[in-house]
Amino acid sequence: MAEARHEFVARRLRALIASGDYAVGQSLPSESALCAEYGVSRGPVRQALASLAAEGAVHLSRGRPAVVRSDHSAQTLDTFTPFSQWARRTGRRSGSKTLEVSRRRASAVAAQTLGIDIDDFVVEVVRVRYLDSEPTMIERSVFVDSVGSLLFDFDTDSGSITDYLTGLGVRFESMSHLLDAVSADAVDADSLGIAVGSPLLRERRTSRDENGIAFEFADDRYRSDQVVFSIVNSRTVDPRMIAPDNPGS
């Protein structure tokens, strides 16, 4: 499928921001200048800038050029994008190094999260994920056995586990996320090339199928100097402004 024009513009601008060509605090060219540079109309340029704003990369003001807010790669949580797809979208090259793929009894945390017994088997995958050959995230995923067993026929260094499982009919229908900050332990530090105790952004994610049944519990730890998270919310409605269903009651 051909890349949409707004995606092309957004990808190019992300790469220029990440490389420092457009520094934090610097204004991007005007919409008309971007149209001329990339050979597109204002519509794709505005879509591209809106995407960058949603990711926290730029700030938009009416009547003024966009201003760079961050040169970090931003992972959005309003919709889930597998790491490999997200890297491509941001103009980066992704990579993987598998540390472990194993079947074992569920831990207490995994059993509680996945709604299984502690004696049940699960499949655990531990991988280091790279952006442009730089270790960026350590990924620990625990799958119920019926789903995780599918991965024994997959080269987990080759790409997205999510895409592979989706191709086999596994439905990632919904996900819940918990975000916090943790200090790097010895495995984190060795895998990511950082010092023990360095700050990491942690995302704990639970994936559920079309029936609401949990089948994956993940603990992903990102280098805080490499990635930021972007969450886009709609305006909160003041409950006092909502008319009651039965105003006369």
PDB file of N, CA and C in Angstrom, residues 103-190:
ATOM      1  N   ARG A 103       8.521 -21.954  28.417  1.00  0.00           N
ATOM      2  CA  ARG A 103       7.242 -22.332  29.026  1.00  0.00           C
ATOM      3  C   ARG A 103       7.525 -22.673  30.492  1.00  0.00           C
ATOM      4  N   ARG A 104       6.751 -22.061  31.384  1.00  0.00           N
ATOM      5  CA  ARG A 104       6.934 -22.328  32.815  1.00  0.00           C
ATOM      6  C   ARG A 104       5.617 -22.107  33.544  1.00  0.00           C
ATOM      7  N   ARG A 105       5.597 -22.435  34.822  1.00  0.00           N
ATOM      8  CA  ARG A 105       4.408 -22.178  35.631  1.00  0.00           C
ATOM      9  C   ARG A 105       4.216 -20.669  35.809  1.00  0.00           C
ATOM     10  N   ALA A 106       2.967 -20.261  35.904  1.00  0.00           N
ATOM     11  CA  ALA A 106       2.653 -18.837  36.042  1.00  0.00           C
ATOM     12  C   ALA A 106       3.097 -18.320  37.401  1.00  0.00           C
ATOM     13  N   SER A 107       3.632 -17.098  37.410  1.00  0.00           N
ATOM     14  CA  SER A 107       3.919 -16.423  38.670  1.00  0.00           C
ATOM     15  C   SER A 107       2.600 -15.970  39.287  1.00  0.00           C
ATOM     16  N   ALA A 108       2.653 -15.561  40.539  1.00  0.00           N
ATOM     17  CA  ALA A 108       1.437 -15.107  41.215  1.00  0.00           C
ATOM     18  C   ALA A 108       0.831 -13.894  40.517  1.00  0.00           C
ATOM     19  N   VAL A 109       1.701 -12.956  40.088  1.00  0.00           N
ATOM     20  CA  VAL A 109       1.212 -11.744  39.414  1.00  0.00           C
ATOM     21  C   VAL A 109       0.578 -12.095  38.079  1.00  0.00           C
ATOM     22  N   ALA A 110       1.253 -12.942  37.287  1.00  0.00           N
ATOM     23  CA  ALA A 110       0.712 -13.327  35.982  1.00  0.00           C
ATOM     24  C   ALA A 110      -0.588 -14.099  36.136  1.00  0.00           C
ATOM     25  N   ALA A 111      -0.646 -14.993  37.112  1.00  0.00           N
ATOM     26  CA  ALA A 111      -1.858 -15.780  37.317  1.00  0.00           C
ATOM     27  C   ALA A 111      -3.040 -14.885  37.663  1.00  0.00           C
ATOM     28  N   GLN A 112      -2.803 -13.924  38.540  1.00  0.00           N
ATOM     29  CA  GLN A 112      -3.887 -13.020  38.930  1.00  0.00           C
ATOM     30  C   GLN A 112      -4.327 -12.153  37.756  1.00  0.00           C
ATOM     31  N   THR A 113      -3.371 -11.630  36.993  1.00  0.00           N
ATOM     32  CA  THR A 113      -3.699 -10.743  35.880  1.00  0.00           C
ATOM     33  C   THR A 113      -4.415 -11.478  34.763  1.00  0.00           C
ATOM     34  N   LEU A 114      -3.965 -12.693  34.473  1.00  0.00           N
ATOM     35  CA  LEU A 114      -4.521 -13.459  33.355  1.00  0.00           C
ATOM     36  C   LEU A 114      -5.718 -14.312  33.764  1.00  0.00           C
ATOM     37  N   GLY A 115      -6.035 -14.350  35.045  1.00  0.00           N
ATOM     38  CA  GLY A 115      -7.192 -15.108  35.503  1.00  0.00           C
ATOM     39  C   GLY A 115      -7.000 -16.607  35.387  1.00  0.00           C
ATOM     40  N   ILE A 116      -5.783 -17.078  35.651  1.00  0.00           N
ATOM     41  CA  ILE A 116      -5.483 -18.503  35.578  1.00  0.00           C
ATOM     42  C   ILE A 116      -4.953 -18.964  36.930  1.00  0.00           C
ATOM     43  N   ASP A 117      -4.762 -20.272  37.072  1.00  0.00           N
ATOM     44  CA  ASP A 117      -4.224 -20.822  38.310  1.00  0.00           C
ATOM     45  C   ASP A 117      -2.707 -20.731  38.313  1.00  0.00           C
ATOM     46  N   ILE A 118      -2.139 -20.670  39.504  1.00  0.00           N
ATOM     47  CA  ILE A 118      -0.694 -20.544  39.618  1.00  0.00           C
ATOM     48  C   ILE A 118       0.026 -21.792  39.127  1.00  0.00           C
ATOM     49  N   ASP A 119      -0.695 -22.902  39.032  1.00  0.00           N
ATOM     50  CA  ASP A 119      -0.094 -24.140  38.511  1.00  0.00           C
ATOM     51  C   ASP A 119      -0.184 -24.239  36.991  1.00  0.00           C
ATOM     52  N   ASP A 120      -0.902 -23.316  36.343  1.00  0.00           N
ATOM     53  CA  ASP A 120      -1.031 -23.354  34.889  1.00  0.00           C
ATOM     54  C   ASP A 120       0.275 -22.926  34.223  1.00  0.00           C
ATOM     55  N   PHE A 121       0.481 -23.444  33.014  1.00  0.00           N
ATOM     56  CA  PHE A 121       1.664 -23.061  32.254  1.00  0.00           C
ATOM     57  C   PHE A 121       1.406 -21.768  31.477  1.00  0.00           C
ATOM     58  N   VAL A 122       2.452 -20.982  31.335  1.00  0.00           N
ATOM     59  CA  VAL A 122       2.445 -19.793  30.494  1.00  0.00           C
ATOM     60  C   VAL A 122       3.707 -19.826  29.641  1.00  0.00           C
ATOM     61  N   VAL A 123       3.737 -18.982  28.612  1.00  0.00           N
ATOM     62  CA  VAL A 123       4.932 -18.815  27.781  1.00  0.00           C
ATOM     63  C   VAL A 123       5.439 -17.392  27.989  1.00  0.00           C
ATOM     64  N   GLU A 124       6.702 -17.279  28.379  1.00  0.00           N
ATOM     65  CA  GLU A 124       7.312 -15.984  28.629  1.00  0.00           C
ATOM     66  C   GLU A 124       8.322 -15.663  27.534  1.00  0.00           C
ATOM     67  N   VAL A 125       8.299 -14.416  27.076  1.00  0.00           N
ATOM     68  CA  VAL A 125       9.235 -13.925  26.068  1.00  0.00           C
ATOM     69  C   VAL A 125       9.912 -12.684  26.621  1.00  0.00           C
ATOM     70  N   VAL A 126      11.231 -12.661  26.575  1.00  0.00           N
ATOM     71  CA  VAL A 126      11.996 -11.486  26.997  1.00  0.00           C
ATOM     72  C   VAL A 126      12.842 -11.047  25.811  1.00  0.00           C
ATOM     73  N   ARG A 127      12.660  -9.797  25.394  1.00  0.00           N
ATOM     74  CA  ARG A 127      13.411  -9.279  24.241  1.00  0.00           C
ATOM     75  C   ARG A 127      13.913  -7.877  24.531  1.00  0.00           C
ATOM     76  N   VAL A 128      15.034  -7.532  23.928  1.00  0.00           N
ATOM     77  CA  VAL A 128      15.504  -6.153  23.891  1.00  0.00           C
ATOM     78  C   VAL A 128      15.086  -5.580  22.548  1.00  0.00           C
ATOM     79  N   ARG A 129      14.477  -4.403  22.557  1.00  0.00           N
ATOM     80  CA  ARG A 129      14.037  -3.764  21.327  1.00  0.00           C
ATOM     81  C   ARG A 129      14.939  -2.570  21.034  1.00  0.00           C
ATOM     82  N   TYR A 130      15.228  -2.379  19.761  1.00  0.00           N
ATOM     83  CA  TYR A 130      16.172  -1.358  19.325  1.00  0.00           C
ATOM     84  C   TYR A 130      15.500  -0.347  18.403  1.00  0.00           C
ATOM     85  N   LEU A 131      15.964   0.902  18.488  1.00  0.00           N
ATOM     86  CA  LEU A 131      15.650   1.934  17.509  1.00  0.00           C
ATOM     87  C   LEU A 131      16.962   2.394  16.900  1.00  0.00           C
ATOM     88  N   ASP A 132      17.086   2.216  15.589  1.00  0.00           N
ATOM     89  CA  ASP A 132      18.323   2.597  14.893  1.00  0.00           C
ATOM     90  C   ASP A 132      19.558   2.027  15.601  1.00  0.00           C
ATOM     91  N   SER A 133      19.473   0.730  15.948  1.00  0.00           N
ATOM     92  CA  SER A 133      20.568  -0.032  16.574  1.00  0.00           C
ATOM     93  C   SER A 133      20.867   0.387  18.005  1.00  0.00           C
ATOM     94  N   GLU A 134      20.077   1.272  18.577  1.00  0.00           N
ATOM     95  CA  GLU A 134      20.275   1.713  19.955  1.00  0.00           C
ATOM     96  C   GLU A 134      19.291   0.970  20.860  1.00  0.00           C
ATOM     97  N   PRO A 135      19.769   0.260  21.902  1.00  0.00           N
ATOM     98  CA  PRO A 135      18.835  -0.440  22.797  1.00  0.00           C
ATOM     99  C   PRO A 135      17.906   0.552  23.474  1.00  0.00           C
ATOM    100  N   THR A 136      16.614   0.339  23.316  1.00  0.00           N
ATOM    101  CA  THR A 136      15.627   1.332  23.736  1.00  0.00           C
ATOM    102  C   THR A 136      14.653   0.806  24.782  1.00  0.00           C
ATOM    103  N   MET A 137      14.299  -0.476  24.697  1.00  0.00           N
ATOM    104  CA  MET A 137      13.274  -1.013  25.577  1.00  0.00           C
ATOM    105  C   MET A 137      13.536  -2.489  25.833  1.00  0.00           C
ATOM    106  N   ILE A 138      13.292  -2.936  27.061  1.00  0.00           N
ATOM    107  CA  ILE A 138      13.313  -4.359  27.359  1.00  0.00           C
ATOM    108  C   ILE A 138      11.865  -4.792  27.586  1.00  0.00           C
ATOM    109  N   GLU A 139      11.491  -5.825  26.877  1.00  0.00           N
ATOM    110  CA  GLU A 139      10.091  -6.261  26.785  1.00  0.00           C
ATOM    111  C   GLU A 139       9.963  -7.640  27.427  1.00  0.00           C
ATOM    112  N   ARG A 140       9.079  -7.726  28.416  1.00  0.00           N
ATOM    113  CA  ARG A 140       8.794  -9.006  29.063  1.00  0.00           C
ATOM    114  C   ARG A 140       7.310  -9.288  28.874  1.00  0.00           C
ATOM    115  N   SER A 141       7.002 -10.320  28.102  1.00  0.00           N
ATOM    116  CA  SER A 141       5.609 -10.661  27.810  1.00  0.00           C
ATOM    117  C   SER A 141       5.302 -12.058  28.314  1.00  0.00           C
ATOM    118  N   VAL A 142       4.137 -12.208  28.938  1.00  0.00           N
ATOM    119  CA  VAL A 142       3.674 -13.502  29.432  1.00  0.00           C
ATOM    120  C   VAL A 142       2.342 -13.802  28.756  1.00  0.00           C
ATOM    121  N   PHE A 143       2.280 -14.942  28.071  1.00  0.00           N
ATOM    122  CA  PHE A 143       1.070 -15.340  27.350  1.00  0.00           C
ATOM    123  C   PHE A 143       0.481 -16.594  27.977  1.00  0.00           C
ATOM    124  N   VAL A 144      -0.849 -16.698  27.939  1.00  0.00           N
ATOM    125  CA  VAL A 144      -1.455 -17.977  28.302  1.00  0.00           C
ATOM    126  C   VAL A 144      -0.927 -19.027  27.332  1.00  0.00           C
ATOM    127  N   ASP A 145      -0.869 -20.262  27.775  1.00  0.00           N
ATOM    128  CA  ASP A 145      -0.177 -21.297  27.018  1.00  0.00           C
ATOM    129  C   ASP A 145      -0.742 -21.495  25.614  1.00  0.00           C
ATOM    130  N   SER A 146      -2.073 -21.403  25.466  1.00  0.00           N
ATOM    131  CA  SER A 146      -2.678 -21.656  24.158  1.00  0.00           C
ATOM    132  C   SER A 146      -2.241 -20.638  23.109  1.00  0.00           C
ATOM    133  N   VAL A 147      -1.963 -19.407  23.545  1.00  0.00           N
ATOM    134  CA  VAL A 147      -1.489 -18.363  22.628  1.00  0.00           C
ATOM    135  C   VAL A 147       0.025 -18.379  22.531  1.00  0.00           C
ATOM    136  N   GLY A 148       0.697 -18.433  23.663  1.00  0.00           N
ATOM    137  CA  GLY A 148       2.154 -18.387  23.662  1.00  0.00           C
ATOM    138  C   GLY A 148       2.803 -19.533  22.925  1.00  0.00           C
ATOM    139  N   SER A 149       2.160 -20.712  22.924  1.00  0.00           N
ATOM    140  CA  SER A 149       2.730 -21.871  22.225  1.00  0.00           C
ATOM    141  C   SER A 149       2.888 -21.628  20.736  1.00  0.00           C
ATOM    142  N   LEU A 150       2.103 -20.708  20.181  1.00  0.00           N
ATOM    143  CA  LEU A 150       2.211 -20.382  18.765  1.00  0.00           C
ATOM    144  C   LEU A 150       3.565 -19.759  18.438  1.00  0.00           C
ATOM    145  N   LEU A 151       4.222 -19.193  19.443  1.00  0.00           N
ATOM    146  CA  LEU A 151       5.475 -18.482  19.206  1.00  0.00           C
ATOM    147  C   LEU A 151       6.676 -19.412  19.061  1.00  0.00           C
ATOM    148  N   PHE A 152       6.508 -20.674  19.384  1.00  0.00           N
ATOM    149  CA  PHE A 152       7.628 -21.599  19.230  1.00  0.00           C
ATOM    150  C   PHE A 152       7.944 -21.870  17.757  1.00  0.00           C
ATOM    151  N   ASP A 153       7.038 -21.485  16.868  1.00  0.00           N
ATOM    152  CA  ASP A 153       7.278 -21.611  15.426  1.00  0.00           C
ATOM    153  C   ASP A 153       7.633 -20.271  14.798  1.00  0.00           C
ATOM    154  N   PHE A 154       7.929 -19.263  15.623  1.00  0.00           N
ATOM    155  CA  PHE A 154       8.193 -17.911  15.137  1.00  0.00           C
ATOM    156  C   PHE A 154       9.590 -17.474  15.545  1.00  0.00           C
ATOM    157  N   ASP A 155      10.305 -16.842  14.618  1.00  0.00           N
ATOM    158  CA  ASP A 155      11.601 -16.246  14.926  1.00  0.00           C
ATOM    159  C   ASP A 155      11.345 -14.915  15.603  1.00  0.00           C
ATOM    160  N   THR A 156      11.455 -14.881  16.923  1.00  0.00           N
ATOM    161  CA  THR A 156      11.094 -13.676  17.673  1.00  0.00           C
ATOM    162  C   THR A 156      12.077 -12.528  17.471  1.00  0.00           C
ATOM    163  N   ASP A 157      13.191 -12.779  16.796  1.00  0.00           N
ATOM    164  CA  ASP A 157      14.092 -11.686  16.429  1.00  0.00           C
ATOM    165  C   ASP A 157      13.679 -11.018  15.119  1.00  0.00           C
ATOM    166  N   SER A 158      12.691 -11.599  14.440  1.00  0.00           N
ATOM    167  CA  SER A 158      12.401 -11.162  13.071  1.00  0.00           C
ATOM    168  C   SER A 158      11.410 -10.009  12.981  1.00  0.00           C
ATOM    169  N   GLY A 159      10.686  -9.710  14.060  1.00  0.00           N
ATOM    170  CA  GLY A 159       9.718  -8.629  13.942  1.00  0.00           C
ATOM    171  C   GLY A 159       8.662  -8.671  15.017  1.00  0.00           C
ATOM    172  N   SER A 160       7.469  -8.212  14.675  1.00  0.00           N
ATOM    173  CA  SER A 160       6.396  -7.982  15.632  1.00  0.00           C
ATOM    174  C   SER A 160       5.687  -9.277  16.029  1.00  0.00           C
ATOM    175  N   ILE A 161       5.691  -9.576  17.323  1.00  0.00           N
ATOM    176  CA  ILE A 161       4.921 -10.701  17.842  1.00  0.00           C
ATOM    177  C   ILE A 161       3.431 -10.439  17.652  1.00  0.00           C
ATOM    178  N   THR A 162       3.020  -9.195  17.892  1.00  0.00           N
ATOM    179  CA  THR A 162       1.610  -8.850  17.741  1.00  0.00           C
ATOM    180  C   THR A 162       1.132  -9.103  16.317  1.00  0.00           C
ATOM    181  N   ASP A 163       1.909  -8.666  15.329  1.00  0.00           N
ATOM    182  CA  ASP A 163       1.524  -8.884  13.939  1.00  0.00           C
ATOM    183  C   ASP A 163       1.475 -10.370  13.616  1.00  0.00           C
ATOM    184  N   TYR A 164       2.442 -11.131  14.123  1.00  0.00           N
ATOM    185  CA  TYR A 164       2.476 -12.573  13.855  1.00  0.00           C
ATOM    186  C   TYR A 164       1.243 -13.265  14.439  1.00  0.00           C
ATOM    187  N   LEU A 165       0.931 -12.971  15.694  1.00  0.00           N
ATOM    188  CA  LEU A 165      -0.220 -13.613  16.321  1.00  0.00           C
ATOM    189  C   LEU A 165      -1.528 -13.177  15.677  1.00  0.00           C
ATOM    190  N   THR A 166      -1.608 -11.899  15.300  1.00  0.00           N
ATOM    191  CA  THR A 166      -2.808 -11.419  14.613  1.00  0.00           C
ATOM    192  C   THR A 166      -3.019 -12.185  13.308  1.00  0.00           C
ATOM    193  N   GLY A 167      -1.919 -12.453  12.598  1.00  0.00           N
ATOM    194  CA  GLY A 167      -2.006 -13.218  11.357  1.00  0.00           C
ATOM    195  C   GLY A 167      -2.493 -14.635  11.561  1.00  0.00           C
ATOM    196  N   LEU A 168      -2.369 -15.153  12.777  1.00  0.00           N
ATOM    197  CA  LEU A 168      -2.844 -16.502  13.097  1.00  0.00           C
ATOM    198  C   LEU A 168      -4.247 -16.484  13.695  1.00  0.00           C
ATOM    199  N   GLY A 169      -4.851 -15.301  13.735  1.00  0.00           N
ATOM    200  CA  GLY A 169      -6.226 -15.201  14.197  1.00  0.00           C
ATOM    201  C   GLY A 169      -6.412 -14.768  15.638  1.00  0.00           C
ATOM    202  N   VAL A 170      -5.313 -14.437  16.338  1.00  0.00           N
ATOM    203  CA  VAL A 170      -5.436 -13.946  17.704  1.00  0.00           C
ATOM    204  C   VAL A 170      -5.943 -12.501  17.666  1.00  0.00           C
ATOM    205  N   ARG A 171      -6.990 -12.220  18.412  1.00  0.00           N
ATOM    206  CA  ARG A 171      -7.611 -10.893  18.385  1.00  0.00           C
ATOM    207  C   ARG A 171      -7.136 -10.057  19.567  1.00  0.00           C
ATOM    208  N   PHE A 172      -6.370  -9.004  19.281  1.00  0.00           N
ATOM    209  CA  PHE A 172      -6.003  -8.026  20.302  1.00  0.00           C
ATOM    210  C   PHE A 172      -7.116  -6.981  20.325  1.00  0.00           C
ATOM    211  N   GLU A 173      -8.223  -7.341  20.959  1.00  0.00           N
ATOM    212  CA  GLU A 173      -9.419  -6.513  20.870  1.00  0.00           C
ATOM    213  C   GLU A 173      -9.342  -5.280  21.768  1.00  0.00           C
ATOM    214  N   SER A 174      -8.761  -5.419  22.948  1.00  0.00           N
ATOM    215  CA  SER A 174      -8.637  -4.280  23.852  1.00  0.00           C
ATOM    216  C   SER A 174      -7.397  -4.447  24.712  1.00  0.00           C
ATOM    217  N   MET A 175      -6.911  -3.318  25.220  1.00  0.00           N
ATOM    218  CA  MET A 175      -5.721  -3.322  26.071  1.00  0.00           C
ATOM    219  C   MET A 175      -5.893  -2.299  27.178  1.00  0.00           C
ATOM    220  N   SER A 176      -5.395  -2.647  28.348  1.00  0.00           N
ATOM    221  CA  SER A 176      -5.336  -1.702  29.451  1.00  0.00           C
ATOM    222  C   SER A 176      -3.871  -1.434  29.753  1.00  0.00           C
ATOM    223  N   HIS A 177      -3.561  -0.212  30.193  1.00  0.00           N
ATOM    224  CA  HIS A 177      -2.176   0.207  30.394  1.00  0.00           C
ATOM    225  C   HIS A 177      -2.009   0.812  31.781  1.00  0.00           C
ATOM    226  N   LEU A 178      -0.896   0.505  32.409  1.00  0.00           N
ATOM    227  CA  LEU A 178      -0.486   1.155  33.641  1.00  0.00           C
ATOM    228  C   LEU A 178       0.910   1.714  33.423  1.00  0.00           C
ATOM    229  N   LEU A 179       1.100   2.995  33.718  1.00  0.00           N
ATOM    230  CA  LEU A 179       2.387   3.644  33.520  1.00  0.00           C
ATOM    231  C   LEU A 179       2.974   4.062  34.858  1.00  0.00           C
ATOM    232  N   ASP A 180       4.261   3.805  35.015  1.00  0.00           N
ATOM    233  CA  ASP A 180       4.964   4.306  36.180  1.00  0.00           C
ATOM    234  C   ASP A 180       6.450   4.380  35.870  1.00  0.00           C
ATOM    235  N   ALA A 181       7.231   4.773  36.857  1.00  0.00           N
ATOM    236  CA  ALA A 181       8.680   4.865  36.701  1.00  0.00           C
ATOM    237  C   ALA A 181       9.338   3.867  37.638  1.00  0.00           C
ATOM    238  N   VAL A 182      10.370   3.184  37.138  1.00  0.00           N
ATOM    239  CA  VAL A 182      11.116   2.225  37.949  1.00  0.00           C
ATOM    240  C   VAL A 182      12.601   2.452  37.740  1.00  0.00           C
ATOM    241  N   SER A 183      13.393   1.881  38.641  1.00  0.00           N
ATOM    242  CA  SER A 183      14.841   1.930  38.500  1.00  0.00           C
ATOM    243  C   SER A 183      15.321   0.660  37.803  1.00  0.00           C
ATOM    244  N   ALA A 184      16.305   0.797  36.946  1.00  0.00           N
ATOM    245  CA  ALA A 184      16.815  -0.343  36.199  1.00  0.00           C
ATOM    246  C   ALA A 184      17.468  -1.348  37.141  1.00  0.00           C
ATOM    247  N   ASP A 185      17.060  -2.629  37.007  1.00  0.00           N
ATOM    248  CA  ASP A 185      17.746  -3.675  37.749  1.00  0.00           C
ATOM    249  C   ASP A 185      18.943  -4.148  36.934  1.00  0.00           C
ATOM    250  N   ALA A 186      19.614  -5.181  37.398  1.00  0.00           N
ATOM    251  CA  ALA A 186      20.842  -5.623  36.740  1.00  0.00           C
ATOM    252  C   ALA A 186      20.577  -6.094  35.309  1.00  0.00           C
ATOM    253  N   VAL A 187      19.479  -6.813  35.094  1.00  0.00           N
ATOM    254  CA  VAL A 187      19.160  -7.301  33.743  1.00  0.00           C
ATOM    255  C   VAL A 187      18.808  -6.133  32.835  1.00  0.00           C
ATOM    256  N   ASP A 188      17.991  -5.208  33.330  1.00  0.00           N
ATOM    257  CA  ASP A 188      17.640  -4.018  32.548  1.00  0.00           C
ATOM    258  C   ASP A 188      18.906  -3.261  32.141  1.00  0.00           C
ATOM    259  N   ALA A 189      19.775  -3.022  33.120  1.00  0.00           N
ATOM    260  CA  ALA A 189      20.967  -2.226  32.881  1.00  0.00           C
ATOM    261  C   ALA A 189      21.881  -2.881  31.855  1.00  0.00           C
ATOM    262  N   ASP A 190      22.107  -4.184  32.007  1.00  0.00           N
ATOM    263  CA  ASP A 190      22.985  -4.885  31.075  1.00  0.00           C
ATOM    264  C   ASP A 190      22.401  -4.910  29.672  1.00  0.00           C
TER     265      ASP A 190
END
